[in-house]
Amino acid sequence: KQEVTQIPAALSVPEGENLVLNCSFTDSAIYNLQWFRQDPGKGLTSLLLIQSSQREQTSGRLNASLDKSSGRSTLYIAASQPGDSATYLCAADTGNQFYFGTGTSLTVIP
Amino acid sequence: EAGVAQSPRYKIIEKRQSVAFWCNPISGHATLYWYQQILGQGPKLLIQFQNNGVVDDSQLPKDRFSAERLKGVDSTLKIQPAKLEDSAVYLCASSKGAVSEQYFGPGTRLTVT
């Protein structure tokens, strides 16, 4: 069974810092890996989806990378802003099911 | 383009009562998912539909949970009878296909007292 782990569970950074969130998965046989943002009391917002054949995807200040062989993905956030404060979740799609990590709670301090 | 719609947004019931949640996916999305998210955890897949057929319901507690997507569009998830441990946010998501990007609704927060 696929297991997805996110470290750290919580992170606080001052505004303007660049930061990296980590996601690891135990089974490299995935179709894609998706990063989401979840604000308190809200649903999930898709940020980036990386297909298994891709190495990275970029959207604005966000860059997600995927290394299937090592079972790792990272989400890089450049020049963090207070509005980036949220929980970030990664999910590995095995084709049969989506497996979510428990998330990293990010606080960007003004 | 309208997003995934869910209702109600909040529900409080007593244990042993029944409850139903509704989801309307993005138009044209063939795949619909129901997830349970307990506080502090990532979402856990309960059931996945492809059109009106069930693809995966291996983690659905079938003794009390049921779901249907009769016309291959909107879907309902029912819990009967509810237990205290069912308190969670129930998220609905849809995608164009089984391995496509998923789009989530706002969720229904269920509190069982």
Short mmCIF file of C-alpha atoms in Angstrom, two decimals:
data_model
loop_
_atom_site.label_atom_id
_atom_site.label_comp_id
_atom_site.label_asym_id
_atom_site.label_seq_id
_atom_site.Cartn_x
_atom_site.Cartn_y
_atom_site.Cartn_z
CA LYS A 1 0.00 0.00 0.00
CA GLN A 2 1.21 3.47 -0.90
CA GLU A 3 2.19 5.64 2.05
CA VAL A 4 2.75 9.36 1.67
CA THR A 5 4.68 11.38 4.24
CA GLN A 6 5.13 15.13 4.50
CA ILE A 7 7.85 16.78 6.52
CA PRO A 8 7.79 19.09 8.37
CA ALA A 9 4.28 18.97 9.81
CA ALA A 10 4.44 22.70 10.52
CA LEU A 11 6.68 25.52 9.36
CA SER A 12 6.90 29.23 10.23
CA VAL A 13 8.95 31.59 8.12
CA PRO A 14 9.31 35.38 7.88
CA GLU A 15 7.82 37.06 4.86
CA GLY A 16 10.07 37.11 1.82
CA GLU A 17 11.87 33.84 2.53
CA ASN A 18 12.12 31.05 0.01
CA LEU A 19 11.03 27.68 1.36
CA VAL A 20 10.78 24.02 0.45
CA LEU A 21 8.09 21.55 1.45
CA ASN A 22 8.84 17.86 1.22
CA CYS A 23 6.71 14.91 0.21
CA SER A 24 7.84 11.29 0.09
CA PHE A 25 6.02 8.20 -1.14
CA THR A 26 6.84 4.53 -0.72
CA ASP A 27 5.73 3.12 -4.09
CA SER A 28 7.30 4.72 -7.15
CA ALA A 29 4.62 3.30 -9.47
CA ILE A 30 2.58 6.47 -9.69
CA TYR A 31 0.81 8.15 -12.59
CA ASN A 32 1.18 11.65 -11.22
CA LEU A 33 1.71 13.66 -8.09
CA GLN A 34 -0.45 16.62 -7.22
CA TRP A 35 0.12 19.45 -4.75
CA PHE A 36 -2.83 21.14 -3.08
CA ARG A 37 -3.41 24.06 -0.80
CA GLN A 38 -6.07 23.94 1.94
CA ASP A 39 -7.21 27.01 3.83
CA PRO A 40 -8.93 26.56 7.22
CA GLY A 41 -12.48 25.34 6.79
CA LYS A 42 -12.15 25.19 3.03
CA GLY A 43 -11.75 22.51 0.40
CA LEU A 44 -8.54 21.77 -1.48
CA THR A 45 -7.21 23.98 -4.25
CA SER A 46 -5.01 22.32 -6.84
CA LEU A 47 -1.65 24.02 -7.21
CA LEU A 48 0.44 21.84 -9.50
CA LEU A 49 0.20 18.40 -11.07
CA ILE A 50 3.34 16.60 -12.19
CA GLN A 51 2.92 13.67 -14.56
CA SER A 52 5.13 10.66 -13.89
CA SER A 53 7.14 11.43 -17.04
CA GLN A 54 7.88 14.99 -15.93
CA ARG A 55 10.55 16.26 -13.58
CA GLU A 56 8.99 19.55 -12.57
CA GLN A 57 6.17 22.02 -13.01
CA THR A 58 6.09 25.75 -12.39
CA SER A 59 3.29 28.18 -11.70
CA GLY A 60 4.19 31.71 -10.69
CA ARG A 61 6.21 31.58 -7.47
CA LEU A 62 5.64 27.84 -7.11
CA ASN A 63 7.86 25.10 -8.46
CA ALA A 64 7.22 21.42 -7.86
CA SER A 65 9.73 18.70 -8.65
CA LEU A 66 9.33 14.94 -8.85
CA ASP A 67 11.93 12.20 -8.46
CA LYS A 68 10.07 8.93 -8.88
CA SER A 69 13.10 6.73 -8.35
CA SER A 70 13.73 8.13 -4.89
CA GLY A 71 10.05 8.53 -4.07
CA ARG A 72 10.26 12.26 -3.45
CA SER A 73 8.61 15.48 -4.48
CA THR A 74 9.29 19.01 -3.33
CA LEU A 75 7.26 22.18 -3.51
CA TYR A 76 9.39 25.32 -3.66
CA ILE A 77 7.75 28.63 -2.79
CA ALA A 78 9.73 31.73 -3.69
CA ALA A 79 9.46 35.05 -1.89
CA SER A 80 6.82 33.85 0.55
CA GLN A 81 3.90 36.13 1.44
CA PRO A 82 1.46 36.12 4.38
CA GLY A 83 -1.24 35.04 1.93
CA ASP A 84 0.67 31.80 1.40
CA SER A 85 -0.23 30.74 4.95
CA ALA A 86 -2.22 27.51 4.61
CA THR A 87 -1.83 23.75 4.79
CA TYR A 88 -0.10 22.19 1.80
CA LEU A 89 -0.92 18.62 0.87
CA CYS A 90 0.63 16.31 -1.67
CA ALA A 91 -1.16 13.33 -3.18
CA ALA A 92 0.20 10.41 -5.18
CA ASP A 93 -2.07 8.96 -7.86
CA THR A 94 -1.46 5.26 -8.43
CA GLY A 95 -4.14 5.06 -11.09
CA ASN A 96 -6.38 3.17 -8.72
CA GLN A 97 -6.40 5.61 -5.88
CA PHE A 98 -5.19 8.96 -4.60
CA TYR A 99 -3.03 8.78 -1.47
CA PHE A 100 -2.66 11.98 0.52
CA GLY A 101 0.00 13.03 2.96
CA THR A 102 -1.01 14.61 6.25
CA GLY A 103 0.10 18.05 5.10
CA THR A 104 2.49 20.81 6.11
CA SER A 105 0.95 23.77 7.91
CA LEU A 106 2.74 26.90 6.71
CA THR A 107 2.67 30.24 8.51
CA VAL A 108 4.31 33.23 6.85
CA ILE A 109 4.96 35.96 9.38
CA PRO A 110 4.63 39.56 8.14
CA GLU B 1 -16.63 27.35 -15.29
CA ALA B 2 -18.52 26.41 -12.15
CA GLY B 3 -16.61 24.39 -9.60
CA VAL B 4 -17.61 21.35 -7.59
CA ALA B 5 -20.68 22.12 -5.50
CA GLN B 6 -21.46 20.48 -2.17
CA SER B 7 -24.28 20.83 0.30
CA PRO B 8 -24.85 21.28 3.12
CA ARG B 9 -21.69 23.05 4.26
CA TYR B 10 -22.22 22.14 7.89
CA LYS B 11 -24.27 19.48 9.66
CA ILE B 12 -24.63 18.58 13.32
CA ILE B 13 -26.42 15.37 14.24
CA GLU B 14 -26.66 13.04 17.19
CA LYS B 15 -25.13 9.58 17.08
CA ARG B 16 -27.33 6.91 15.55
CA GLN B 17 -29.07 9.49 13.33
CA SER B 18 -28.73 9.44 9.57
CA VAL B 19 -27.33 12.12 7.28
CA ALA B 20 -26.89 12.67 3.56
CA PHE B 21 -24.48 14.83 1.61
CA TRP B 22 -24.85 15.99 -1.97
CA CYS B 23 -22.23 16.72 -4.61
CA ASN B 24 -22.50 18.18 -8.11
CA PRO B 25 -19.22 17.79 -10.03
CA ILE B 26 -17.81 20.02 -12.72
CA SER B 27 -19.75 19.60 -15.95
CA GLY B 28 -18.26 16.93 -18.17
CA HIS B 29 -16.19 15.29 -15.45
CA ALA B 30 -16.66 11.55 -15.62
CA THR B 31 -14.89 10.67 -12.38
CA LEU B 32 -16.26 11.59 -8.96
CA TYR B 33 -14.64 10.96 -5.58
CA TRP B 34 -15.79 11.16 -1.99
CA TYR B 35 -13.14 11.67 0.68
CA GLN B 36 -13.26 11.76 4.46
CA GLN B 37 -10.86 14.17 6.17
CA ILE B 38 -10.51 13.84 9.92
CA LEU B 39 -9.02 16.84 11.70
CA GLY B 40 -5.24 16.89 11.38
CA GLN B 41 -5.12 14.19 8.72
CA GLY B 42 -5.01 14.08 4.96
CA PRO B 43 -8.14 13.13 3.03
CA LYS B 44 -8.92 9.42 2.79
CA LEU B 45 -10.71 8.10 -0.29
CA LEU B 46 -14.09 6.54 0.51
CA ILE B 47 -15.41 5.83 -2.96
CA GLN B 48 -14.61 6.59 -6.60
CA PHE B 49 -17.15 6.60 -9.44
CA GLN B 50 -16.47 6.47 -13.15
CA ASN B 51 -19.70 7.79 -14.68
CA ASN B 52 -22.35 5.87 -12.69
CA GLY B 53 -20.20 2.84 -11.89
CA VAL B 54 -18.12 2.25 -8.77
CA VAL B 55 -14.38 1.98 -9.43
CA ASP B 56 -13.14 1.68 -5.85
CA ASP B 57 -15.04 1.50 -2.56
CA SER B 58 -12.52 -0.57 -0.62
CA GLN B 59 -12.31 1.96 2.23
CA LEU B 60 -16.02 2.67 2.50
CA PRO B 61 -17.53 1.30 5.75
CA LYS B 62 -20.35 -0.40 3.94
CA ASP B 63 -22.23 -1.34 7.08
CA ARG B 64 -23.14 2.31 7.58
CA PHE B 65 -22.01 4.30 4.55
CA SER B 66 -23.57 4.23 1.10
CA ALA B 67 -23.13 6.35 -2.01
CA GLU B 68 -24.76 6.55 -5.39
CA ARG B 69 -24.36 8.37 -8.66
CA LEU B 70 -27.42 7.17 -10.49
CA LYS B 71 -27.29 9.30 -13.65
CA GLY B 72 -23.53 9.68 -13.76
CA VAL B 73 -23.66 13.34 -12.74
CA ASP B 74 -24.41 14.34 -9.14
CA SER B 75 -23.89 12.05 -6.21
CA THR B 76 -25.09 11.50 -2.66
CA LEU B 77 -23.22 10.02 0.28
CA LYS B 78 -25.25 8.70 3.19
CA ILE B 79 -24.33 7.64 6.70
CA GLN B 80 -26.81 5.54 8.66
CA PRO B 81 -26.46 5.28 11.62
CA ALA B 82 -23.78 7.84 12.42
CA LYS B 83 -21.09 7.28 15.03
CA LEU B 84 -19.01 9.81 16.94
CA GLU B 85 -15.92 8.86 14.92
CA ASP B 86 -17.68 9.92 11.71
CA SER B 87 -17.13 13.56 12.69
CA ALA B 88 -15.01 14.89 9.82
CA VAL B 89 -15.08 16.97 6.69
CA TYR B 90 -16.49 15.11 3.70
CA LEU B 91 -14.94 16.28 0.47
CA CYS B 92 -16.19 15.66 -3.02
CA ALA B 93 -13.86 15.92 -5.99
CA SER B 94 -14.18 15.39 -9.72
CA SER B 95 -11.85 14.92 -12.65
CA LYS B 96 -12.15 14.42 -16.40
CA GLY B 97 -10.75 10.92 -16.09
CA ALA B 98 -9.29 8.51 -13.58
CA VAL B 99 -5.73 9.89 -13.66
CA SER B 100 -6.52 13.52 -14.38
CA GLU B 101 -6.21 16.55 -12.15
CA GLN B 102 -8.76 16.51 -9.32
CA TYR B 103 -10.87 19.50 -8.39
CA PHE B 104 -12.38 19.69 -4.93
CA GLY B 105 -15.57 21.14 -3.54
CA PRO B 106 -15.67 23.18 -0.31
CA GLY B 107 -16.59 20.14 1.78
CA THR B 108 -19.28 19.36 4.34
CA ARG B 109 -18.24 19.53 7.98
CA LEU B 110 -20.09 16.87 9.96
CA THR B 111 -20.22 16.91 13.74
CA VAL B 112 -21.71 13.89 15.47
CA THR B 113 -22.60 14.48 19.13
#
